[in-house]
Short mmCIF file of C-alpha atoms and ligand atoms in Angstrom, two decimals:
data_model
loop_
_atom_site.label_atom_id
_atom_site.label_comp_id
_atom_site.label_asym_id
_atom_site.label_seq_id
_atom_site.Cartn_x
_atom_site.Cartn_y
_atom_site.Cartn_z
CA SER A 1 54.93 122.96 66.86
CA GLN A 2 52.69 125.03 64.65
CA VAL A 3 55.84 126.81 63.49
CA LEU A 4 57.28 123.59 62.08
CA GLN A 5 54.30 123.21 59.75
CA GLU A 6 54.44 126.89 58.74
CA ASN A 7 58.19 126.82 58.09
CA TRP A 8 57.73 123.68 56.05
CA GLN A 9 55.05 125.25 53.89
CA ASN A 10 57.14 128.40 53.43
CA GLU A 11 60.34 126.40 52.79
CA VAL A 12 62.18 128.05 55.69
CA ALA A 13 65.25 126.11 56.89
CA SER A 14 65.27 125.15 60.57
CA PHE A 15 66.70 122.55 62.96
CA SER A 16 66.12 120.88 66.31
CA PHE A 17 68.30 119.26 69.00
CA GLU A 18 67.79 115.94 70.70
CA TYR A 19 69.07 115.29 74.23
CA PHE A 20 68.91 112.35 76.61
CA VAL A 21 68.51 112.49 80.38
CA PRO A 22 72.05 112.25 81.83
CA LYS A 23 73.02 110.97 85.27
CA THR A 24 73.87 114.47 86.44
CA GLN A 25 71.99 117.25 84.79
CA GLN A 26 73.91 120.45 85.53
CA ASN A 27 76.48 120.10 82.72
CA LEU A 28 73.75 119.48 80.20
CA TYR A 29 71.72 122.43 81.44
CA ASP A 30 74.74 124.71 80.94
CA ARG A 31 75.13 123.32 77.43
CA MET A 32 71.44 123.69 76.62
CA ASP A 33 71.67 127.27 77.80
CA ARG A 34 74.47 127.92 75.29
CA MET A 35 72.86 125.94 72.46
CA LYS A 36 69.53 127.75 72.82
CA GLU A 37 71.31 130.85 71.47
CA TRP A 38 71.58 129.03 68.12
CA GLN A 39 67.78 129.19 68.01
CA PRO A 40 66.62 125.62 67.46
CA LEU A 41 62.94 125.38 66.53
CA PHE A 42 62.50 122.87 69.35
CA VAL A 43 64.50 120.55 71.57
CA ASP A 44 63.48 117.04 72.43
CA VAL A 45 64.30 114.66 75.24
CA THR A 46 64.52 110.94 74.59
CA TRP A 47 62.77 108.31 76.67
CA ASN A 48 65.29 105.93 78.17
CA ALA A 49 63.36 102.68 78.11
CA GLY A 50 66.01 100.99 80.29
CA GLY A 51 64.88 102.24 83.69
CA ALA A 52 61.81 101.92 85.91
CA SER A 53 58.78 103.71 84.47
CA ARG A 54 57.99 105.84 87.56
CA GLN A 55 61.51 107.16 87.81
CA MET A 56 61.65 107.79 84.05
CA VAL A 57 58.44 109.76 84.10
CA THR A 58 59.95 112.06 86.72
CA SER A 59 63.45 112.47 85.26
CA THR A 60 62.23 113.03 81.70
CA THR A 61 59.40 115.41 82.53
CA ASP A 62 61.70 117.36 84.90
CA MET A 63 64.09 117.93 82.02
CA ILE A 64 61.25 118.90 79.69
CA THR A 65 59.98 121.39 82.30
CA LYS A 66 63.45 122.89 82.71
CA ALA A 67 63.89 123.29 78.93
CA SER A 68 60.40 124.67 78.49
CA LYS A 69 59.89 126.89 81.54
CA GLY A 70 63.55 127.48 82.48
CA PHE A 71 64.97 128.17 79.03
CA GLY A 72 61.78 129.16 77.19
CA LEU A 73 62.31 126.53 74.48
CA GLU A 74 59.65 124.67 72.51
CA THR A 75 59.94 121.09 73.72
CA CYS A 76 59.07 117.66 72.42
CA MET A 77 59.04 114.69 74.78
CA HIS A 78 59.69 111.18 73.48
CA LEU A 79 57.36 108.60 74.99
CA THR A 80 57.49 104.84 74.42
CA CYS A 81 55.08 101.97 75.12
CA THR A 82 57.84 99.71 76.55
CA GLY A 83 57.06 98.79 80.15
CA MET A 84 54.38 101.48 80.34
CA SER A 85 50.83 100.83 81.49
CA GLN A 86 48.11 103.29 80.49
CA GLU A 87 48.40 104.82 83.99
CA ASP A 88 52.15 105.41 83.51
CA VAL A 89 51.44 107.02 80.15
CA ASP A 90 48.77 109.20 81.77
CA ALA A 91 51.23 110.33 84.45
CA ALA A 92 53.89 111.19 81.85
CA LEU A 93 51.47 113.12 79.64
CA SER A 94 50.00 115.05 82.53
CA LYS A 95 53.46 116.07 83.82
CA ALA A 96 54.58 117.02 80.32
CA PHE A 97 51.41 119.09 79.90
CA ASN A 98 52.00 120.90 83.21
CA GLY A 99 55.66 121.44 82.30
CA GLY A 100 54.67 123.46 79.22
CA CYS A 101 55.33 120.73 76.64
CA ARG A 102 53.31 120.94 73.41
CA CYS A 103 54.73 118.04 71.44
CA ILE A 104 55.18 114.28 71.92
CA LEU A 105 57.25 111.91 69.78
CA ALA A 106 55.13 108.76 70.13
CA LEU A 107 57.17 105.54 69.91
CA ARG A 108 56.72 101.88 70.60
CA GLY A 109 60.22 101.52 72.04
CA ASP A 110 62.59 98.56 71.88
CA ALA A 111 62.39 95.40 73.94
CA PRO A 112 64.20 95.67 77.30
CA VAL A 113 67.72 94.15 77.00
CA GLU A 114 66.80 91.05 79.00
CA ASN A 115 63.91 90.19 76.59
CA GLU A 116 64.45 88.97 73.08
CA LYS A 117 61.05 89.91 71.73
CA TRP A 118 59.05 93.06 72.31
CA GLU A 119 55.88 92.49 74.31
CA ALA A 120 53.14 94.87 75.28
CA THR A 121 52.76 95.61 79.01
CA SER A 122 49.41 94.58 80.48
CA ASN A 123 47.02 97.52 80.16
CA GLY A 124 49.56 99.15 77.83
CA PHE A 125 49.93 99.76 74.09
CA MET A 126 51.02 97.45 71.27
CA TYR A 127 52.19 99.85 68.55
CA ALA A 128 53.20 103.50 68.35
CA ARG A 129 50.00 103.96 66.33
CA ASP A 130 47.91 103.02 69.38
CA LEU A 131 49.79 105.52 71.54
CA VAL A 132 49.21 108.26 68.94
CA LYS A 133 45.49 107.47 68.94
CA TYR A 134 45.35 107.55 72.72
CA ILE A 135 47.13 110.91 73.04
CA ARG A 136 44.77 112.46 70.46
CA GLN A 137 41.74 111.02 72.24
CA LYS A 138 42.83 112.28 75.63
CA TYR A 139 44.36 115.66 74.79
CA GLY A 140 42.68 116.70 71.52
CA ASP A 141 44.95 119.12 69.70
CA HIS A 142 47.05 120.21 72.68
CA PHE A 143 50.04 118.10 71.68
CA GLU A 144 51.52 118.01 68.25
CA ILE A 145 52.53 114.37 67.71
CA GLY A 146 55.56 113.12 65.81
CA VAL A 147 56.44 109.52 64.89
CA ALA A 148 59.54 107.57 63.82
CA GLY A 149 60.37 106.64 60.20
CA TYR A 150 62.96 104.15 58.88
CA PRO A 151 64.53 104.92 55.47
CA GLU A 152 66.77 101.81 55.79
CA GLY A 153 64.29 99.42 57.37
CA HIS A 154 63.60 98.42 60.94
CA PRO A 155 65.36 95.44 62.62
CA GLU A 156 61.95 93.71 62.93
CA GLN A 157 60.68 94.64 59.48
CA HIS A 158 62.83 94.96 56.36
CA ASP A 159 60.06 95.25 53.78
CA GLN A 160 60.02 98.94 52.91
CA ASP A 161 56.44 98.92 51.58
CA VAL A 162 55.10 97.34 54.76
CA LEU A 163 57.06 99.78 56.92
CA ILE A 164 55.70 102.75 54.95
CA GLU A 165 52.18 101.37 55.42
CA HIS A 166 52.81 101.22 59.17
CA LEU A 167 54.20 104.75 59.07
CA LYS A 168 51.09 105.97 57.27
CA GLU A 169 48.87 104.29 59.88
CA LYS A 170 50.62 106.33 62.59
CA LEU A 171 50.06 109.55 60.67
CA ASP A 172 46.44 108.67 59.90
CA ALA A 173 45.95 108.07 63.63
CA GLY A 174 46.79 111.73 64.29
CA ALA A 175 50.55 112.33 64.04
CA SER A 176 51.66 115.34 62.02
CA PHE A 177 55.37 114.86 61.34
CA VAL A 178 58.03 112.17 61.00
CA ILE A 179 61.60 112.09 62.36
CA THR A 180 63.77 109.46 60.74
CA GLN A 181 66.23 107.02 62.14
CA MET A 182 69.78 108.27 61.55
CA PHE A 183 71.26 107.55 58.13
CA TYR A 184 74.32 108.45 56.08
CA ASP A 185 73.08 107.33 52.66
CA VAL A 186 71.43 110.49 51.33
CA ASP A 187 70.34 109.03 47.97
CA ASN A 188 68.53 106.20 49.68
CA PHE A 189 66.84 108.69 52.02
CA LEU A 190 65.63 110.85 49.12
CA GLN A 191 64.26 107.79 47.29
CA TRP A 192 62.49 106.74 50.44
CA VAL A 193 60.93 110.20 50.85
CA ASP A 194 59.65 109.96 47.24
CA LYS A 195 58.17 106.58 48.01
CA CYS A 196 56.43 107.93 51.12
CA ARG A 197 54.99 110.76 49.00
CA GLU A 198 53.78 108.26 46.38
CA LYS A 199 52.00 106.33 49.13
CA GLY A 200 50.13 109.44 50.17
CA ILE A 201 52.23 110.67 53.11
CA THR A 202 52.02 114.46 52.95
CA GLN A 203 53.36 115.47 56.39
CA PRO A 204 56.86 116.94 57.02
CA ILE A 205 59.60 114.29 57.05
CA ILE A 206 62.59 115.34 59.14
CA PRO A 207 65.97 113.64 58.67
CA GLY A 208 67.63 112.58 61.93
CA ILE A 209 71.32 113.52 61.87
CA MET A 210 73.87 111.86 64.11
CA PRO A 211 77.15 113.80 64.00
CA ILE A 212 80.17 111.55 64.41
CA THR A 213 82.12 112.40 67.54
CA ASN A 214 83.66 109.08 68.39
CA TYR A 215 84.57 106.43 65.82
CA ALA A 216 83.98 103.37 68.03
CA SER A 217 80.54 104.45 69.19
CA PHE A 218 79.63 105.55 65.65
CA ILE A 219 80.40 102.05 64.35
CA ARG A 220 78.54 100.42 67.24
CA ARG A 221 75.43 102.53 66.65
CA VAL A 222 75.47 102.03 62.90
CA LYS A 223 75.65 98.24 63.41
CA TRP A 224 72.89 98.19 66.03
CA CYS A 225 70.50 100.19 63.84
CA GLU A 226 71.60 98.41 60.61
CA ILE A 227 72.63 101.67 58.90
CA ASN A 228 74.50 101.80 55.58
CA VAL A 229 77.45 104.24 55.40
CA PRO A 230 78.50 105.24 51.85
CA PRO A 231 82.00 106.74 51.51
CA GLU A 232 80.95 110.17 50.28
CA PHE A 233 78.15 110.85 52.73
CA MET A 234 79.52 113.97 54.39
CA SER A 235 79.78 116.05 51.22
CA ALA A 236 76.26 115.05 50.25
CA LEU A 237 74.76 116.63 53.38
CA GLU A 238 74.77 120.10 51.86
CA THR A 239 72.61 119.18 48.87
CA ILE A 240 69.97 117.32 50.81
CA MET A 241 67.76 120.33 51.54
CA GLU A 242 67.16 121.53 47.96
CA LYS A 243 66.68 118.07 46.48
CA GLY A 244 64.16 116.49 48.80
CA HIS A 245 62.15 119.54 49.88
CA ILE A 246 63.71 119.04 53.27
CA TYR A 247 63.68 122.20 55.34
CA HIS A 248 64.31 121.01 58.86
CA LEU A 249 67.24 119.01 60.27
CA HIS A 250 67.04 117.10 63.53
CA PHE A 251 70.32 116.63 65.41
CA TYR A 252 70.91 113.67 67.71
CA THR A 253 73.28 115.77 69.82
CA MET A 254 74.11 112.97 72.31
CA ASN A 255 74.27 115.89 74.76
CA VAL A 256 77.39 117.43 73.17
CA GLU A 257 77.53 120.60 71.13
CA LYS A 258 80.71 120.87 69.05
CA SER A 259 80.03 118.62 66.06
CA THR A 260 76.45 119.88 65.70
CA ARG A 261 77.80 123.44 65.67
CA VAL A 262 80.39 122.56 62.99
CA ILE A 263 77.67 121.19 60.72
CA LEU A 264 75.38 124.17 61.31
CA ASP A 265 78.25 126.56 60.58
CA LYS A 266 79.07 124.74 57.34
CA LEU A 267 75.44 124.97 56.31
CA GLU A 268 75.40 128.63 57.45
CA LEU A 269 72.32 128.01 59.54
CA VAL A 270 73.32 129.81 62.75
CA ARG A 271 73.03 133.57 62.92
CA LYS A 272 76.42 134.80 64.17
P1 FAD B 301 56.04 101.12 65.54
O1 FAD B 301 55.77 102.08 64.48
O2 FAD B 301 54.93 100.74 66.45
O3 FAD B 301 56.62 99.80 64.85
C1 FAD B 301 57.19 98.76 65.62
C2 FAD B 301 57.22 97.47 64.79
O4 FAD B 301 55.89 97.00 64.64
C3 FAD B 301 57.77 97.69 63.38
O5 FAD B 301 58.48 96.55 63.00
C4 FAD B 301 56.50 97.84 62.55
O6 FAD B 301 56.71 97.46 61.22
C5 FAD B 301 55.54 96.92 63.27
N1 FAD B 301 54.14 97.38 63.14
C6 FAD B 301 53.67 98.63 63.26
N2 FAD B 301 52.34 98.67 63.06
C7 FAD B 301 51.96 97.40 62.80
C8 FAD B 301 50.71 96.77 62.51
N3 FAD B 301 49.59 97.49 62.40
N4 FAD B 301 50.69 95.43 62.31
C9 FAD B 301 51.82 94.68 62.39
N5 FAD B 301 53.04 95.23 62.66
C10 FAD B 301 53.10 96.55 62.87
N6 FAD B 301 63.48 104.34 71.53
C11 FAD B 301 63.42 104.61 72.86
O7 FAD B 301 63.37 103.68 73.68
N7 FAD B 301 63.42 105.90 73.33
C12 FAD B 301 63.45 106.96 72.50
O8 FAD B 301 63.44 108.12 72.95
C13 FAD B 301 63.51 106.73 71.08
N8 FAD B 301 63.56 107.74 70.20
C14 FAD B 301 63.56 107.49 68.86
C15 FAD B 301 63.55 108.56 67.96
C16 FAD B 301 63.57 108.35 66.59
C17 FAD B 301 63.54 109.51 65.65
C18 FAD B 301 63.60 107.00 66.10
C19 FAD B 301 63.63 106.75 64.62
C20 FAD B 301 63.61 105.93 66.98
C21 FAD B 301 63.58 106.15 68.36
N9 FAD B 301 63.57 105.09 69.28
C22 FAD B 301 63.52 105.37 70.64
C23 FAD B 301 63.64 103.69 68.82
C24 FAD B 301 62.25 103.04 68.62
O9 FAD B 301 61.57 102.96 69.85
C25 FAD B 301 62.46 101.65 68.03
O10 FAD B 301 62.97 101.75 66.72
C26 FAD B 301 61.27 100.70 68.08
O11 FAD B 301 61.74 99.39 67.78
C27 FAD B 301 60.15 101.03 67.09
O12 FAD B 301 59.43 102.11 67.48
P2 FAD B 301 58.29 102.76 66.52
O13 FAD B 301 57.68 103.86 67.27
O14 FAD B 301 58.83 103.02 65.19
O15 FAD B 301 57.28 101.52 66.47
#
């Protein structure tokens, strides 16, 4: 949103919450209703690339519409290229537009589990960069567009310089902010931000924060995304904002509220 850019320039601390579409939505809606009182700058809904595109378009945009029109929240919809033709993308964007959404996190997506390698869908998009370009072409400035960044590398690309070049291409194509993959190594993140700045990336970079609620799933996720976990990472969280000119935190809530609230309380970011 416009506010994100303004807050960033004025060094105002803020945060956002990420949700995924659950099987049954009522519990999550009750939770969103409570969490909106904490005043997140925006909430976003992930794109579950596992299902059929038609059904995903409907379930995701329904949730975006509920958050936007039902709860009056600024919303950001994730959208991936996996399994999506240009027509599917058009349908998703048009429903998001009608649902009051003003922001898209444009992603390539991962390969479906049954495929080893990622492949573009016929009449679809190859890279997130191409999706960014398309959204800009079609909708002008209506949507703010965010993209994904990888402080610890991407499973398909471990060369940091190359990854930063690809990140810059997405921003040059019309994206205006970056949300990172989760990480627990703050020093590495800050070095990476410096490197992005050296390479001419000027847009807000938002750290993605995955609170730990369950040890087994934490370990599984960290392995899957190839994330390094230094022993002292929790205590470092509090210093991250001053050091890296980081003013906005993005919480992967996994649709639960408690651990996010604990962190926000510790950082004194929720008005009581
Ligand atoms: P891209 O930036 O397109 O990069 C994909 C690969 O292609 C990289 O290896 C990159 O180096 C390479 N590449 C890029 N440009 C070029 C080029 N010009 N030439 C050659 N190679 C190139 N996944 C979901 O399915 N749903 C979600 O909701 C979702 N949300 C996410 C949110 C965040 C904040 C993050 C960090 C990730 C999310 N993901 C999600 C995962 C994401 O889809 C995967 O990490 C995916 O593998 C890469 O997506 P990307 O948008 O970064 O792709």
